[in-house]
PDB file of C-alpha atoms and ligand atoms in Angstrom:
ATOM      1  CA  MET A 112      24.686  -9.378  10.118  1.00 43.00           C
ATOM      2  CA  ILE A 113      24.924  -6.471   7.613  1.00 48.00           C
ATOM      3  CA  ALA A 114      21.626  -7.359   6.296  1.00 51.00           C
ATOM      4  CA  ALA A 115      19.786  -7.326   9.579  1.00 53.00           C
ATOM      5  CA  ASP A 116      21.169  -3.730   9.866  1.00 56.00           C
ATOM      6  CA  ALA A 117      20.191  -2.665   6.702  1.00 58.00           C
ATOM      7  CA  LYS A 118      16.412  -4.269   7.652  1.00 60.00           C
ATOM      8  CA  SER A 119      16.595  -2.471  11.044  1.00 67.00           C
ATOM      9  CA  SER A 120      17.070   0.905   9.326  1.00 73.00           C
ATOM     10  CA  ALA A 121      14.448   0.253   6.625  1.00 71.00           C
ATOM     11  CA  LYS A 122      12.035  -0.589   9.389  1.00 71.00           C
ATOM     12  CA  ARG A 123      13.206   2.596  11.784  1.00 76.00           C
ATOM     13  CA  LYS A 124      12.617   5.156   8.159  1.00 76.00           C
ATOM     14  CA  VAL A 125       9.480   3.350   7.641  1.00 75.00           C
ATOM     15  CA  ALA A 126       8.118   3.883  11.172  1.00 76.00           C
ATOM     16  CA  SER A 127       9.623   7.297  11.759  1.00 84.00           C
ATOM     17  CA  LEU A 128       7.865   8.413   8.058  1.00 84.00           C
ATOM     18  CA  ALA A 129       4.969   7.459   9.551  1.00 81.00           C
ATOM     19  CA  PHE A 130       5.037   9.269  12.414  1.00 86.00           C
ATOM     20  CA  TRP A 131       5.950  12.390  10.803  1.00 89.00           C
ATOM     21  CA  SER A 132       2.755  11.994   8.624  1.00 87.00           C
ATOM     22  CA  ILE A 133       0.593  12.325  11.611  1.00 90.00           C
ATOM     23  CA  ILE A 134       2.613  15.614  12.501  1.00 92.00           C
ATOM     24  CA  ILE A 135       2.183  16.684   9.140  1.00 93.00           C
ATOM     25  CA  ALA A 136      -1.463  16.154   8.672  1.00 90.00           C
ATOM     26  CA  PHE A 137      -2.084  18.195  11.957  1.00 93.00           C
ATOM     27  CA  VAL A 138      -0.279  21.146  10.398  1.00 94.00           C
ATOM     28  CA  VAL A 139      -1.926  21.016   6.679  1.00 93.00           C
ATOM     29  CA  MET A 140      -5.579  20.351   8.659  1.00 93.00           C
ATOM     30  CA  GLY A 141      -5.164  23.238  10.600  1.00 95.00           C
ATOM     31  CA  LEU A 142      -4.032  25.518   7.793  1.00 94.00           C
ATOM     32  CA  LYS A 143      -7.151  24.090   5.526  1.00 93.00           C
ATOM     33  CA  PHE A 144      -9.641  25.111   8.311  1.00 92.00           C
ATOM     34  CA  VAL A 145      -8.032  28.728   8.987  1.00 94.00           C
ATOM     35  CA  ALA A 146      -8.519  28.737   4.600  1.00 92.00           C
ATOM     36  CA  TRP A 147     -11.816  27.942   5.254  1.00 90.00           C
ATOM     37  CA  ARG A 148     -12.703  30.215   8.294  1.00 90.00           C
ATOM     38  CA  MET A 149     -11.583  32.991   6.092  1.00 89.00           C
ATOM     39  CA  THR A 150     -13.553  32.442   2.926  1.00 87.00           C
ATOM     40  CA  GLY A 151     -16.480  30.584   3.863  1.00 84.00           C
ATOM     41  CA  SER A 152     -16.263  28.356   1.276  1.00 86.00           C
ATOM     42  CA  VAL A 153     -17.795  25.169   0.496  1.00 83.00           C
ATOM     43  CA  ALA A 154     -14.962  23.793  -1.837  1.00 85.00           C
ATOM     44  CA  LEU A 155     -12.495  24.519   1.265  1.00 88.00           C
ATOM     45  CA  TYR A 156     -14.456  23.192   3.812  1.00 84.00           C
ATOM     46  CA  SER A 157     -14.808  19.848   1.746  1.00 82.00           C
ATOM     47  CA  ASP A 158     -11.175  20.259   1.377  1.00 85.00           C
ATOM     48  CA  ALA A 159     -10.629  20.881   5.058  1.00 86.00           C
ATOM     49  CA  LEU A 160     -13.204  17.912   6.108  1.00 80.00           C
ATOM     50  CA  GLU A 161     -11.256  15.723   4.103  1.00 79.00           C
ATOM     51  CA  SER A 162      -7.927  16.285   5.607  1.00 84.00           C
ATOM     52  CA  ILE A 163      -9.272  15.436   9.331  1.00 81.00           C
ATOM     53  CA  VAL A 164      -9.467  12.169   7.243  1.00 77.00           C
ATOM     54  CA  ASN A 165      -6.307  12.307   7.197  1.00 80.00           C
ATOM     55  CA  VAL A 166      -5.208  12.627  10.632  1.00 84.00           C
ATOM     56  CA  ILE A 167      -6.717   9.449  11.387  1.00 80.00           C
ATOM     57  CA  ALA A 168      -5.733   7.507   8.628  1.00 78.00           C
ATOM     58  CA  ALA A 169      -1.836   8.465   8.979  1.00 81.00           C
ATOM     59  CA  SER A 170      -2.257   7.625  12.915  1.00 85.00           C
ATOM     60  CA  ALA A 171      -3.837   3.910  11.437  1.00 81.00           C
ATOM     61  CA  ALA A 172      -1.045   3.675   9.160  1.00 78.00           C
ATOM     62  CA  PHE A 173       1.228   4.586  11.722  1.00 83.00           C
ATOM     63  CA  TRP A 174      -0.240   1.898  14.003  1.00 85.00           C
ATOM     64  CA  ALA A 175      -0.526  -0.752  11.208  1.00 82.00           C
ATOM     65  CA  ILE A 176       3.418  -0.251  10.128  1.00 79.00           C
ATOM     66  CA  ARG A 177       4.404  -0.968  13.558  1.00 84.00           C
ATOM     67  CA  VAL A 178       2.330  -3.984  14.136  1.00 87.00           C
ATOM     68  CA  SER A 179       3.505  -5.402  10.759  1.00 83.00           C
ATOM     69  CA  HIS A 180       7.381  -5.254  12.002  1.00 81.00           C
ATOM     70  CA  LYS A 181       6.959  -7.193  14.706  1.00 87.00           C
ATOM     71  CA  PRO A 182       8.423 -10.567  14.313  1.00 88.00           C
ATOM     72  CA  ALA A 183       5.928 -14.200  14.187  1.00 89.00           C
ATOM     73  CA  ASP A 184       5.007 -15.023  17.948  1.00 92.00           C
ATOM     74  CA  PRO A 185       3.515 -17.714  18.673  1.00 92.00           C
ATOM     75  CA  GLU A 186      -0.367 -16.591  18.029  1.00 91.00           C
ATOM     76  CA  HIS A 187       0.935 -15.331  14.662  1.00 91.00           C
ATOM     77  CA  PRO A 188       3.513 -17.868  13.638  1.00 89.00           C
ATOM     78  CA  PHE A 189       3.272 -16.474   9.824  1.00 86.00           C
ATOM     79  CA  GLY A 190       4.249 -13.043  10.692  1.00 86.00           C
ATOM     80  CA  HIS A 191       1.900  -9.832  11.254  1.00 89.00           C
ATOM     81  CA  HIS A 192       2.424  -8.345   7.631  1.00 84.00           C
ATOM     82  CA  LYS A 193      -1.161  -8.261   6.868  1.00 84.00           C
ATOM     83  CA  ALA A 194      -1.798  -5.623   9.276  1.00 83.00           C
ATOM     84  CA  GLU A 195      -0.579  -3.146   7.099  1.00 77.00           C
ATOM     85  CA  TYR A 196      -3.856  -4.276   4.828  1.00 83.00           C
ATOM     86  CA  PHE A 197      -6.367  -3.214   7.807  1.00 80.00           C
ATOM     87  CA  SER A 198      -4.740   0.389   8.034  1.00 77.00           C
ATOM     88  CA  ALA A 199      -4.977   0.886   3.942  1.00 77.00           C
ATOM     89  CA  VAL A 200      -8.776  -0.479   3.738  1.00 82.00           C
ATOM     90  CA  LEU A 201      -9.873   1.155   6.399  1.00 80.00           C
ATOM     91  CA  GLU A 202      -8.410   4.169   4.828  1.00 77.00           C
ATOM     92  CA  GLY A 203     -10.301   3.593   1.689  1.00 82.00           C
ATOM     93  CA  VAL A 204     -13.479   3.225   3.846  1.00 83.00           C
ATOM     94  CA  LEU A 205     -12.454   7.108   5.060  1.00 81.00           C
ATOM     95  CA  ILE A 206     -11.760   8.633   2.022  1.00 81.00           C
ATOM     96  CA  GLY A 207     -15.594   7.134   0.782  1.00 85.00           C
ATOM     97  CA  VAL A 208     -17.042   8.901   3.924  1.00 85.00           C
ATOM     98  CA  ALA A 209     -15.486  12.128   3.278  1.00 83.00           C
ATOM     99  CA  ALA A 210     -16.343  12.108  -0.274  1.00 86.00           C
ATOM    100  CA  VAL A 211     -20.528  11.641   1.018  1.00 87.00           C
ATOM    101  CA  LEU A 212     -19.903  14.419   3.727  1.00 84.00           C
ATOM    102  CA  ILE A 213     -18.960  17.152   0.796  1.00 85.00           C
ATOM    103  CA  MET A 214     -21.430  15.831  -1.142  1.00 88.00           C
ATOM    104  CA  MET A 215     -24.218  16.614   1.088  1.00 88.00           C
ATOM    105  CA  GLU A 216     -22.232  20.128   1.495  1.00 85.00           C
ATOM    106  CA  VAL A 217     -22.232  20.399  -2.003  1.00 87.00           C
ATOM    107  CA  ALA A 218     -26.330  19.647  -2.531  1.00 88.00           C
ATOM    108  CA  ARG A 219     -26.813  22.033   0.899  1.00 86.00           C
ATOM    109  CA  HIS A 220     -25.027  25.197  -1.049  1.00 83.00           C
ATOM    110  CA  TRP A 221     -26.192  24.399  -4.942  1.00 84.00           C
ATOM    111  CA  ALA A 222     -29.027  26.236  -5.037  1.00 81.00           C
ATOM    112  CA  SER A 223     -27.755  29.700  -3.408  1.00 79.00           C
ATOM    113  CA  PRO A 224     -23.554  29.205  -3.017  1.00 76.00           C
ATOM    114  CA  PRO A 225     -22.108  31.254  -0.668  1.00 74.00           C
ATOM    115  CA  ALA A 226     -20.076  34.793  -1.548  1.00 76.00           C
ATOM    116  CA  LEU A 227     -16.491  34.147  -0.766  1.00 77.00           C
ATOM    117  CA  ASP A 228     -14.790  36.424   2.033  1.00 76.00           C
ATOM    118  CA  GLN A 229     -11.037  37.261   1.804  1.00 80.00           C
ATOM    119  CA  PRO A 230     -10.762  34.900  -1.205  1.00 81.00           C
ATOM    120  CA  TRP A 231      -7.188  35.392  -2.156  1.00 88.00           C
ATOM    121  CA  ASN A 232      -5.572  35.225   1.595  1.00 88.00           C
ATOM    122  CA  GLY A 233      -7.633  31.797   1.565  1.00 88.00           C
ATOM    123  CA  LEU A 234      -6.383  31.157  -1.689  1.00 90.00           C
ATOM    124  CA  VAL A 235      -2.545  31.283  -0.314  1.00 92.00           C
ATOM    125  CA  VAL A 236      -3.033  29.308   2.857  1.00 93.00           C
ATOM    126  CA  ASN A 237      -4.391  26.730   1.340  1.00 91.00           C
ATOM    127  CA  ALA A 238      -1.859  26.568  -1.352  1.00 93.00           C
ATOM    128  CA  VAL A 239       0.621  26.323   1.199  1.00 94.00           C
ATOM    129  CA  ALA A 240      -0.857  23.417   2.532  1.00 93.00           C
ATOM    130  CA  ALA A 241      -1.296  21.678  -0.785  1.00 93.00           C
ATOM    131  CA  ALA A 242       2.396  22.415  -1.420  1.00 95.00           C
ATOM    132  CA  ILE A 243       3.197  20.599   1.799  1.00 95.00           C
ATOM    133  CA  ASN A 244       0.979  17.908   1.160  1.00 92.00           C
ATOM    134  CA  ALA A 245       2.389  17.184  -2.654  1.00 95.00           C
ATOM    135  CA  VAL A 246       6.187  17.016  -1.468  1.00 95.00           C
ATOM    136  CA  TRP A 247       5.324  14.757   1.611  1.00 94.00           C
ATOM    137  CA  ALA A 248       2.820  12.433  -0.500  1.00 93.00           C
ATOM    138  CA  LEU A 249       5.793  11.689  -2.990  1.00 94.00           C
ATOM    139  CA  LEU A 250       8.414  11.095  -0.495  1.00 93.00           C
ATOM    140  CA  LEU A 251       6.050   8.363   1.343  1.00 90.00           C
ATOM    141  CA  ILE A 252       5.055   6.690  -2.688  1.00 92.00           C
ATOM    142  CA  ARG A 253       8.801   6.556  -3.376  1.00 92.00           C
ATOM    143  CA  VAL A 254       9.861   5.045  -0.036  1.00 89.00           C
ATOM    144  CA  GLY A 255       6.567   3.134   0.784  1.00 86.00           C
ATOM    145  CA  THR A 256       7.272   1.424  -3.213  1.00 88.00           C
ATOM    146  CA  ASN A 257      11.017   0.809  -2.111  1.00 87.00           C
ATOM    147  CA  GLU A 258      10.296  -0.875   1.187  1.00 82.00           C
ATOM    148  CA  LYS A 259       7.142  -2.760  -0.316  1.00 78.00           C
ATOM    149  CA  SER A 260       4.932  -0.901   2.813  1.00 77.00           C
ATOM    150  CA  PRO A 261       1.287  -1.280   1.401  1.00 74.00           C
ATOM    151  CA  ALA A 262       0.733   1.546   4.299  1.00 72.00           C
ATOM    152  CA  LEU A 263       2.524   3.716   3.169  1.00 79.00           C
ATOM    153  CA  VAL A 264       1.928   3.932  -0.268  1.00 84.00           C
ATOM    154  CA  ALA A 265      -1.794   4.016   0.529  1.00 78.00           C
ATOM    155  CA  ASP A 266      -0.727   7.085   2.848  1.00 78.00           C
ATOM    156  CA  GLY A 267       1.359   8.780  -0.119  1.00 87.00           C
ATOM    157  CA  ARG A 268      -1.842   8.089  -3.035  1.00 84.00           C
ATOM    158  CA  HIS A 269      -4.358   9.543  -0.322  1.00 77.00           C
ATOM    159  CA  ILE A 270      -2.207  12.707   0.169  1.00 85.00           C
ATOM    160  CA  MET A 271      -1.703  13.052  -3.013  1.00 87.00           C
ATOM    161  CA  ALA A 272      -5.650  12.674  -3.736  1.00 78.00           C
ATOM    162  CA  ASP A 273      -5.849  15.459  -1.332  1.00 80.00           C
ATOM    163  CA  VAL A 274      -3.225  17.368  -3.338  1.00 88.00           C
ATOM    164  CA  VAL A 275      -5.726  17.422  -6.215  1.00 81.00           C
ATOM    165  CA  THR A 276      -8.426  18.166  -4.374  1.00 76.00           C
ATOM    166  CA  SER A 277      -6.766  21.308  -3.436  1.00 84.00           C
ATOM    167  CA  VAL A 278      -5.809  22.408  -6.870  1.00 85.00           C
ATOM    168  CA  GLY A 279      -9.604  21.942  -7.676  1.00 77.00           C
ATOM    169  CA  VAL A 280     -10.479  24.020  -4.804  1.00 80.00           C
ATOM    170  CA  ILE A 281      -8.174  26.764  -5.883  1.00 87.00           C
ATOM    171  CA  ALA A 282      -9.080  26.661  -9.567  1.00 81.00           C
ATOM    172  CA  GLY A 283     -12.521  26.854  -8.593  1.00 77.00           C
ATOM    173  CA  LEU A 284     -12.056  29.730  -6.068  1.00 84.00           C
ATOM    174  CA  ILE A 285     -10.247  31.771  -8.869  1.00 88.00           C
ATOM    175  CA  GLY A 286     -13.362  30.927 -11.109  1.00 84.00           C
ATOM    176  CA  ALA A 287     -15.749  32.344  -8.676  1.00 83.00           C
ATOM    177  CA  VAL A 288     -13.750  35.102  -7.937  1.00 85.00           C
ATOM    178  CA  THR A 289     -13.085  36.378 -11.452  1.00 88.00           C
ATOM    179  CA  THR A 290     -16.288  35.502 -12.906  1.00 88.00           C
ATOM    180  CA  GLY A 291     -18.982  36.111 -10.105  1.00 83.00           C
ATOM    181  CA  TRP A 292     -20.484  32.854 -10.797  1.00 85.00           C
ATOM    182  CA  HIS A 293     -20.550  31.240  -7.451  1.00 82.00           C
ATOM    183  CA  VAL A 294     -21.974  28.059  -8.410  1.00 83.00           C
ATOM    184  CA  LEU A 295     -18.144  26.932  -9.363  1.00 84.00           C
ATOM    185  CA  ASP A 296     -17.247  27.056  -5.885  1.00 85.00           C
ATOM    186  CA  PRO A 297     -20.263  23.958  -5.065  1.00 87.00           C
ATOM    187  CA  LEU A 298     -19.411  22.643  -8.868  1.00 87.00           C
ATOM    188  CA  LEU A 299     -15.824  22.122  -7.950  1.00 83.00           C
ATOM    189  CA  ALA A 300     -16.188  20.303  -4.570  1.00 84.00           C
ATOM    190  CA  LEU A 301     -18.408  18.043  -5.955  1.00 87.00           C
ATOM    191  CA  LEU A 302     -15.664  16.767  -8.801  1.00 82.00           C
ATOM    192  CA  VAL A 303     -13.504  16.902  -5.761  1.00 77.00           C
ATOM    193  CA  ALA A 304     -15.557  14.333  -3.938  1.00 84.00           C
ATOM    194  CA  LEU A 305     -15.686  12.074  -7.198  1.00 84.00           C
ATOM    195  CA  ASN A 306     -12.062  12.459  -7.439  1.00 76.00           C
ATOM    196  CA  ILE A 307     -11.080  11.066  -4.135  1.00 76.00           C
ATOM    197  CA  LEU A 308     -13.658   8.572  -4.076  1.00 83.00           C
ATOM    198  CA  TRP A 309     -11.880   6.731  -7.107  1.00 81.00           C
ATOM    199  CA  GLU A 310      -8.561   7.109  -5.802  1.00 73.00           C
ATOM    200  CA  GLY A 311     -10.409   5.461  -2.384  1.00 79.00           C
ATOM    201  CA  TRP A 312     -11.551   2.729  -4.651  1.00 82.00           C
ATOM    202  CA  LYS A 313      -7.985   2.051  -5.896  1.00 77.00           C
ATOM    203  CA  VAL A 314      -6.404   2.020  -2.254  1.00 74.00           C
ATOM    204  CA  VAL A 315      -9.003  -0.838  -1.130  1.00 81.00           C
ATOM    205  CA  SER A 316      -8.466  -2.720  -4.408  1.00 80.00           C
ATOM    206  CA  SER A 317      -4.738  -3.037  -3.898  1.00 75.00           C
ATOM    207  CA  SER A 318      -5.031  -4.445  -0.411  1.00 80.00           C
ATOM    208  CA  VAL A 319      -7.966  -6.938  -1.429  1.00 82.00           C
ATOM    209  CA  ASP A 320      -5.125  -8.694  -3.484  1.00 80.00           C
ATOM    210  CA  GLY A 321      -2.882  -8.711  -0.535  1.00 80.00           C
ATOM    211  CA  LEU A 322      -6.065  -9.699   1.729  1.00 84.00           C
ATOM    212  CA  MET A 323      -6.893 -12.265  -0.714  1.00 85.00           C
ATOM    213  CA  ASP A 324      -3.711 -14.207  -0.822  1.00 86.00           C
ATOM    214  CA  ARG A 325      -2.930 -12.853  -4.529  1.00 88.00           C
ATOM    215  CA  ALA A 326       0.176 -14.576  -6.717  1.00 91.00           C
ATOM    216  CA  VAL A 327       3.125 -13.094  -7.281  1.00 91.00           C
ATOM    217  CA  GLU A 328       3.047 -11.390 -10.573  1.00 90.00           C
ATOM    218  CA  PRO A 329       3.873 -13.543 -14.049  1.00 93.00           C
ATOM    219  CA  ASP A 330       6.921 -11.670 -14.461  1.00 94.00           C
ATOM    220  CA  GLU A 331       8.125 -12.579 -10.744  1.00 93.00           C
ATOM    221  CA  THR A 332       6.730 -16.543 -11.323  1.00 94.00           C
ATOM    222  CA  ILE A 333       8.746 -16.890 -14.191  1.00 94.00           C
ATOM    223  CA  ARG A 334      11.976 -15.836 -12.242  1.00 95.00           C
ATOM    224  CA  ILE A 335      11.160 -17.535  -9.192  1.00 95.00           C
ATOM    225  CA  ARG A 336      10.843 -20.976 -11.512  1.00 95.00           C
ATOM    226  CA  ASP A 337      13.847 -20.368 -12.801  1.00 94.00           C
ATOM    227  CA  ILE A 338      16.004 -19.988  -9.599  1.00 95.00           C
ATOM    228  CA  ILE A 339      14.345 -23.021  -8.517  1.00 95.00           C
ATOM    229  CA  SER A 340      15.046 -25.149 -11.718  1.00 93.00           C
ATOM    230  CA  SER A 341      18.667 -23.588 -12.210  1.00 92.00           C
ATOM    231  CA  ASN A 342      19.474 -24.673  -8.497  1.00 94.00           C
ATOM    232  CA  ALA A 343      17.656 -28.552  -7.902  1.00 93.00           C
ATOM    233  CA  GLN A 344      20.188 -30.531  -9.598  1.00 92.00           C
ATOM    234  CA  GLY A 345      19.589 -34.060  -8.281  1.00 93.00           C
ATOM    235  CA  ALA A 346      15.718 -33.751  -8.230  1.00 93.00           C
ATOM    236  CA  ILE A 347      13.645 -35.053 -10.666  1.00 91.00           C
ATOM    237  CA  GLU A 348      10.869 -32.692 -11.130  1.00 91.00           C
ATOM    238  CA  VAL A 349       9.143 -29.747  -9.262  1.00 93.00           C
ATOM    239  CA  HIS A 350       5.224 -29.083  -9.082  1.00 93.00           C
ATOM    240  CA  ASP A 351       2.402 -27.246  -7.026  1.00 94.00           C
ATOM    241  CA  LEU A 352       4.345 -23.866  -7.019  1.00 95.00           C
ATOM    242  CA  LYS A 353       2.145 -21.542  -5.450  1.00 95.00           C
ATOM    243  CA  THR A 354       3.419 -18.356  -4.324  1.00 95.00           C
ATOM    244  CA  ARG A 355       1.434 -15.366  -2.115  1.00 92.00           C
ATOM    245  CA  MET A 356       2.317 -11.985  -1.000  1.00 86.00           C
ATOM    246  CA  ALA A 357       1.822 -10.596   2.275  1.00 83.00           C
ATOM    247  CA  GLY A 358       2.756  -6.931   2.541  1.00 77.00           C
ATOM    248  CA  ARG A 359       6.746  -6.929   2.109  1.00 76.00           C
ATOM    249  CA  ALA A 360       7.184 -10.889   2.588  1.00 86.00           C
ATOM    250  CA  THR A 361       6.869 -13.299  -0.220  1.00 92.00           C
ATOM    251  CA  PHE A 362       5.502 -16.824   0.484  1.00 95.00           C
ATOM    252  CA  ILE A 363       6.635 -19.812  -2.238  1.00 97.00           C
ATOM    253  CA  GLU A 364       6.119 -23.373  -1.608  1.00 96.00           C
ATOM    254  CA  PHE A 365       6.509 -26.274  -3.645  1.00 96.00           C
ATOM    255  CA  HIS A 366       6.696 -29.982  -4.171  1.00 95.00           C
ATOM    256  CA  LEU A 367      10.397 -31.170  -5.106  1.00 95.00           C
ATOM    257  CA  VAL A 368      10.363 -34.914  -6.567  1.00 94.00           C
ATOM    258  CA  VAL A 369      13.602 -36.903  -5.909  1.00 95.00           C
ATOM    259  CA  GLN A 370      14.511 -40.539  -6.400  1.00 94.00           C
ATOM    260  CA  SER A 371      12.565 -43.141  -4.034  1.00 94.00           C
ATOM    261  CA  ASP A 372      15.705 -44.379  -2.444  1.00 94.00           C
ATOM    262  CA  MET A 373      17.629 -40.711  -2.161  1.00 95.00           C
ATOM    263  CA  SER A 374      18.430 -39.956   1.578  1.00 95.00           C
ATOM    264  CA  VAL A 375      16.633 -37.619   3.569  1.00 95.00           C
ATOM    265  CA  ALA A 376      19.850 -35.929   4.289  1.00 95.00           C
ATOM    266  CA  GLU A 377      20.647 -35.859   0.135  1.00 96.00           C
ATOM    267  CA  SER A 378      17.344 -34.538  -0.387  1.00 96.00           C
ATOM    268  CA  HIS A 379      17.375 -31.839   2.611  1.00 96.00           C
ATOM    269  CA  VAL A 380      21.082 -30.680   0.844  1.00 96.00           C
ATOM    270  CA  ILE A 381      19.080 -29.782  -2.214  1.00 96.00           C
ATOM    271  CA  CYS A 382      16.354 -27.732  -0.631  1.00 97.00           C
ATOM    272  CA  ASP A 383      18.991 -25.941   1.356  1.00 97.00           C
ATOM    273  CA  ARG A 384      20.403 -24.947  -1.994  1.00 97.00           C
ATOM    274  CA  ILE A 385      17.189 -24.046  -3.294  1.00 97.00           C
ATOM    275  CA  GLU A 386      16.118 -22.325  -0.062  1.00 97.00           C
ATOM    276  CA  GLY A 387      19.657 -20.261  -0.006  1.00 96.00           C
ATOM    277  CA  ALA A 388      19.361 -19.202  -3.759  1.00 96.00           C
ATOM    278  CA  LEU A 389      15.632 -17.565  -3.149  1.00 96.00           C
ATOM    279  CA  LYS A 390      16.413 -16.040  -0.178  1.00 95.00           C
ATOM    280  CA  LYS A 391      19.606 -14.428  -1.990  1.00 95.00           C
ATOM    281  CA  GLU A 392      17.520 -13.000  -4.970  1.00 92.00           C
ATOM    282  CA  ILE A 393      13.897 -12.082  -3.144  1.00 92.00           C
ATOM    283  CA  PRO A 394      14.013 -10.122  -0.147  1.00 83.00           C
ATOM    284  CA  SER A 395      11.872 -11.402   3.091  1.00 85.00           C
ATOM    285  CA  VAL A 396      10.927 -14.618   1.439  1.00 93.00           C
ATOM    286  CA  ARG A 397       9.546 -17.654   3.059  1.00 94.00           C
ATOM    287  CA  VAL A 398       9.873 -21.162   1.833  1.00 96.00           C
ATOM    288  CA  ILE A 399       8.386 -24.234   2.324  1.00 96.00           C
ATOM    289  CA  ILE A 400       9.490 -27.488   0.074  1.00 97.00           C
ATOM    290  CA  HIS A 401       7.412 -30.265   0.417  1.00 97.00           C
ATOM    291  CA  VAL A 402       9.751 -34.017  -0.389  1.00 96.00           C
ATOM    292  CA  GLU A 403       7.932 -36.738  -2.355  1.00 95.00           C
ATOM    293  CA  PRO A 404       9.544 -39.964  -3.849  1.00 95.00           C
ATOM    294  CA  ASP A 405       9.626 -40.337  -7.772  1.00 89.00           C
ATOM    295  CA  ASP A 406       6.263 -42.411  -7.946  1.00 89.00           C
ATOM    296  CA  GLU A 407       4.680 -38.798  -7.632  1.00 87.00           C
ATOM    297  CA  ALA A 408       6.323 -37.269 -10.600  1.00 86.00           C
ATOM    298  CA  LYS A 409       3.595 -35.806 -13.184  1.00 84.00           C
ATOM    299  CA  LEU A 410       6.240 -35.984 -15.773  1.00 79.00           C
ATOM    300  CA  PRO A 411       7.453 -39.050 -17.960  1.00 73.00           C
ATOM    301  CA  LYS A 412      10.807 -40.355 -16.651  1.00 64.00           C
ATOM    302  CA  GLY A 413      14.089 -39.313 -18.176  1.00 55.00           C
ATOM    303  CA  THR A 414      13.366 -35.226 -18.543  1.00 55.00           C
ATOM    304  CA  ALA A 415      16.318 -33.439 -18.864  1.00 50.00           C
ATOM    305  CA  SER A 416      17.527 -30.729 -16.127  1.00 55.00           C
ATOM    306  CA  VAL A 417      14.878 -30.329 -13.609  1.00 63.00           C
ATOM    307  CA  PRO A 418      11.359 -29.680 -15.134  1.00 61.00           C
ATOM    308  CA  PHE A 419       8.279 -27.821 -13.907  1.00 68.00           C
ATOM    309  CA  ALA A 420       4.906 -30.135 -13.970  1.00 60.00           C
TER     310      ALA A 420
HETATM  311 ZN1   ZN B 108       2.965 -33.536  -5.210  1.00 95.92          ZN
HETATM  312 ZN1   ZN B 109      16.152 -27.638   6.460  1.00 95.92          ZN
END
């Protein structure tokens, strides 16, 4: 009951952060468009454009987090965890689109960069937007990592890329205004586009691991093997261990070899003991154990403890 309460409060925390992300994305987008209108800067335009992507991405993340927390149902008996990867991949693609749009704008203004109106006012407005984003991104990444929510982490990383964008824009504007070298404006916008492209690639590639049912990290595999071995007393061998990650959930399956004449009830006691130990150590774990008679063993008989093949 306590565990269930903790789980539902974590779920509410993730969902409410995802909701506030949409509100904050709108506020930041508004500030950035104001900053662009004040100055006419290519770099500020690029920054504002990228923030539209943030609004869409934050909405997609909110949807994905709600779906991924739904319990399993007859159509999705393994749960809905992977919904979060859709939003992360969509976010990566949107980052790519924003980068292309920025590069088009850079190309358009390369030969004759515009002189800037009210540069210092625009700079202050953009800096305020960047500061809001930086605080929010750090919070999303921290909570997303703790709650194993790829959508929140992707959202946080994206917003952090946006902060880097804004810092580049501000540096570019200061340079352009103080030196009169206006080409700095589109040049910085170009660097910013390359940076967010790299960030988009990282978001997509981390989600691909989840979509491709990548195994848990080697350290975690060793830990899982230890837990199984030290709770499999009465069995002969464990083999064919497979693990995969899906959002917050870890799926584990393996074969458990027992004496051929062991009763179903006895072997079930061993299975329940292993399952219980894994559930205690690993959050949101699903365990499937396939019991086999001793002629399926891969190791020679008479080995001590319960070895892995
Ligand atoms: Zn087997
Ligand atoms: Zn059972």
